[in-house]
């Protein structure tokens, strides 16, 4: 029997009360996630940075502005996707998430993903890619190629913050998000033809 999906508001309340790792002590705000709860595309980053912690929303600083621009190459806008991070509280000094923090925090992400049930998961950078794909492979070898994780199509790309000041990565990001747009169109066309076939007499 399938477990019922937990509503996002209920999950967010649970995360607000979470004391499972020491990161809650330093946070200004929990950064749970934002966007369309029925999105076909879920974007997963690493952890909140300074601006995200202050505003309680993922990807609001320079990397967020760049992400919005990249979404445009895929024919998407920020309000059409759902954006979340692997960790919900800011690591001090923007250090990398620690394995024990990822372990105790990711049940929230897992439930978010089950509830939103997107068609595509776009993982940004090494941490979310490794977590979603259960791999040790790095983003450099994985970006821009569709992978499968359960019934989700996973599309890894570099983290926008890493590409922000690296011209060579910016070209790859543009290519990858353009490809994502093509994949989304193809998936829509496929879904439409399934509907046509299923509604034929
Ligand atoms: S980072 Fe995650 S596990 Fe740690 S306190 Fe915040 S919500 Fe809880």
PDB file of N, CA and C and ligand atoms in Angstrom, residues 14-16 18-25 27 30 86-90 101 104-106 108, ligand 1:
ATOM      1  N   UNK A  14       6.768  20.850  10.107  1.00  0.00           N
ATOM      2  CA  UNK A  14       7.664  19.875  10.757  1.00  0.00           C
ATOM      3  C   UNK A  14       9.110  20.340  10.651  1.00  0.00           C
ATOM      4  N   UNK A  15       9.479  20.855   9.482  1.00  0.00           N
ATOM      5  CA  UNK A  15      10.865  21.318   9.290  1.00  0.00           C
ATOM      6  C   UNK A  15      11.160  22.526  10.177  1.00  0.00           C
ATOM      7  N   UNK A  16      10.138  23.387  10.362  1.00  0.00           N
ATOM      8  CA  UNK A  16      10.336  24.562  11.222  1.00  0.00           C
ATOM      9  C   UNK A  16      10.630  24.150  12.664  1.00  0.00           C
ATOM     10  N   UNK A  18      12.146  21.396  13.441  1.00  0.00           N
ATOM     11  CA  UNK A  18      13.239  20.400  13.422  1.00  0.00           C
ATOM     12  C   UNK A  18      14.470  20.886  14.203  1.00  0.00           C
ATOM     13  N   UNK A  19      14.993  19.974  15.026  1.00  0.00           N
ATOM     14  CA  UNK A  19      16.245  20.231  15.758  1.00  0.00           C
ATOM     15  C   UNK A  19      17.188  19.043  15.564  1.00  0.00           C
ATOM     16  N   UNK A  20      17.052  18.380  14.404  1.00  0.00           N
ATOM     17  CA  UNK A  20      17.771  17.121  14.199  1.00  0.00           C
ATOM     18  C   UNK A  20      19.265  17.294  13.965  1.00  0.00           C
ATOM     19  N   UNK A  21      19.686  18.501  13.571  1.00  0.00           N
ATOM     20  CA  UNK A  21      21.126  18.760  13.453  1.00  0.00           C
ATOM     21  C   UNK A  21      21.385  20.181  13.964  1.00  0.00           C
ATOM     22  N   UNK A  22      22.641  20.515  14.240  1.00  0.00           N
ATOM     23  CA  UNK A  22      22.912  21.816  14.880  1.00  0.00           C
ATOM     24  C   UNK A  22      22.646  23.032  13.992  1.00  0.00           C
ATOM     25  N   UNK A  23      22.352  22.838  12.715  1.00  0.00           N
ATOM     26  CA  UNK A  23      22.192  23.990  11.816  1.00  0.00           C
ATOM     27  C   UNK A  23      21.009  24.879  12.185  1.00  0.00           C
ATOM     28  N   UNK A  24      20.030  24.329  12.890  1.00  0.00           N
ATOM     29  CA  UNK A  24      18.875  25.163  13.268  1.00  0.00           C
ATOM     30  C   UNK A  24      19.302  26.326  14.162  1.00  0.00           C
ATOM     31  N   UNK A  25      20.408  26.119  14.908  1.00  0.00           N
ATOM     32  CA  UNK A  25      20.842  27.147  15.871  1.00  0.00           C
ATOM     33  C   UNK A  25      21.266  28.437  15.174  1.00  0.00           C
ATOM     34  N   UNK A  27      20.348  29.497  12.058  1.00  0.00           N
ATOM     35  CA  UNK A  27      19.535  29.994  10.938  1.00  0.00           C
ATOM     36  C   UNK A  27      18.707  31.214  11.340  1.00  0.00           C
ATOM     37  N   UNK A  30      14.112  29.212   8.184  1.00  0.00           N
ATOM     38  CA  UNK A  30      14.117  27.943   7.470  1.00  0.00           C
ATOM     39  C   UNK A  30      13.905  28.263   5.983  1.00  0.00           C
ATOM     40  N   UNK A  86      18.811  20.556  -0.715  1.00  0.00           N
ATOM     41  CA  UNK A  86      19.065  19.331   0.054  1.00  0.00           C
ATOM     42  C   UNK A  86      18.950  19.638   1.550  1.00  0.00           C
ATOM     43  N   UNK A  87      19.582  20.726   1.993  1.00  0.00           N
ATOM     44  CA  UNK A  87      19.476  21.143   3.400  1.00  0.00           C
ATOM     45  C   UNK A  87      18.518  22.323   3.520  1.00  0.00           C
ATOM     46  N   UNK A  88      17.783  22.371   4.609  1.00  0.00           N
ATOM     47  CA  UNK A  88      16.784  23.428   4.805  1.00  0.00           C
ATOM     48  C   UNK A  88      17.302  24.589   5.668  1.00  0.00           C
ATOM     49  N   UNK A  89      18.440  24.411   6.307  1.00  0.00           N
ATOM     50  CA  UNK A  89      19.012  25.494   7.121  1.00  0.00           C
ATOM     51  C   UNK A  89      20.425  25.801   6.604  1.00  0.00           C
ATOM     52  N   UNK A  90      20.841  27.044   6.782  1.00  0.00           N
ATOM     53  CA  UNK A  90      22.118  27.495   6.226  1.00  0.00           C
ATOM     54  C   UNK A  90      23.330  26.959   6.991  1.00  0.00           C
ATOM     55  N   UNK A 101      24.487  15.764   8.230  1.00  0.00           N
ATOM     56  CA  UNK A 101      23.391  16.739   8.055  1.00  0.00           C
ATOM     57  C   UNK A 101      22.482  16.303   6.901  1.00  0.00           C
ATOM     58  N   UNK A 104      20.161  13.419   8.028  1.00  0.00           N
ATOM     59  CA  UNK A 104      18.996  13.705   8.881  1.00  0.00           C
ATOM     60  C   UNK A 104      18.019  14.690   8.235  1.00  0.00           C
ATOM     61  N   UNK A 105      18.482  15.469   7.261  1.00  0.00           N
ATOM     62  CA  UNK A 105      17.597  16.475   6.656  1.00  0.00           C
ATOM     63  C   UNK A 105      16.837  15.960   5.436  1.00  0.00           C
ATOM     64  N   UNK A 106      17.409  15.007   4.729  1.00  0.00           N
ATOM     65  CA  UNK A 106      16.807  14.638   3.437  1.00  0.00           C
ATOM     66  C   UNK A 106      15.463  13.913   3.518  1.00  0.00           C
ATOM     67  N   UNK A 108      12.965  15.259   4.615  1.00  0.00           N
ATOM     68  CA  UNK A 108      12.075  16.359   4.196  1.00  0.00           C
ATOM     69  C   UNK A 108      12.044  16.470   2.667  1.00  0.00           C
TER      70      UNK A 108
HETATM   71  S1  LIG B   1      19.195  21.467   8.351  1.00  0.00           S
HETATM   72 FE1  LIG B   1      17.487  20.039   8.197  1.00  0.00          FE
HETATM   73  S2  LIG B   1      17.937  18.470   9.761  1.00  0.00           S
HETATM   74 FE2  LIG B   1      19.183  20.284  10.254  1.00  0.00          FE
HETATM   75  S3  LIG B   1      17.903  21.454  11.699  1.00  0.00           S
HETATM   76 FE3  LIG B   1      17.537  22.268   9.631  1.00  0.00          FE
HETATM   77  S4  LIG B   1      15.701  21.158   8.961  1.00  0.00           S
HETATM   78 FE4  LIG B   1      16.533  19.989  10.679  1.00  0.00          FE
END
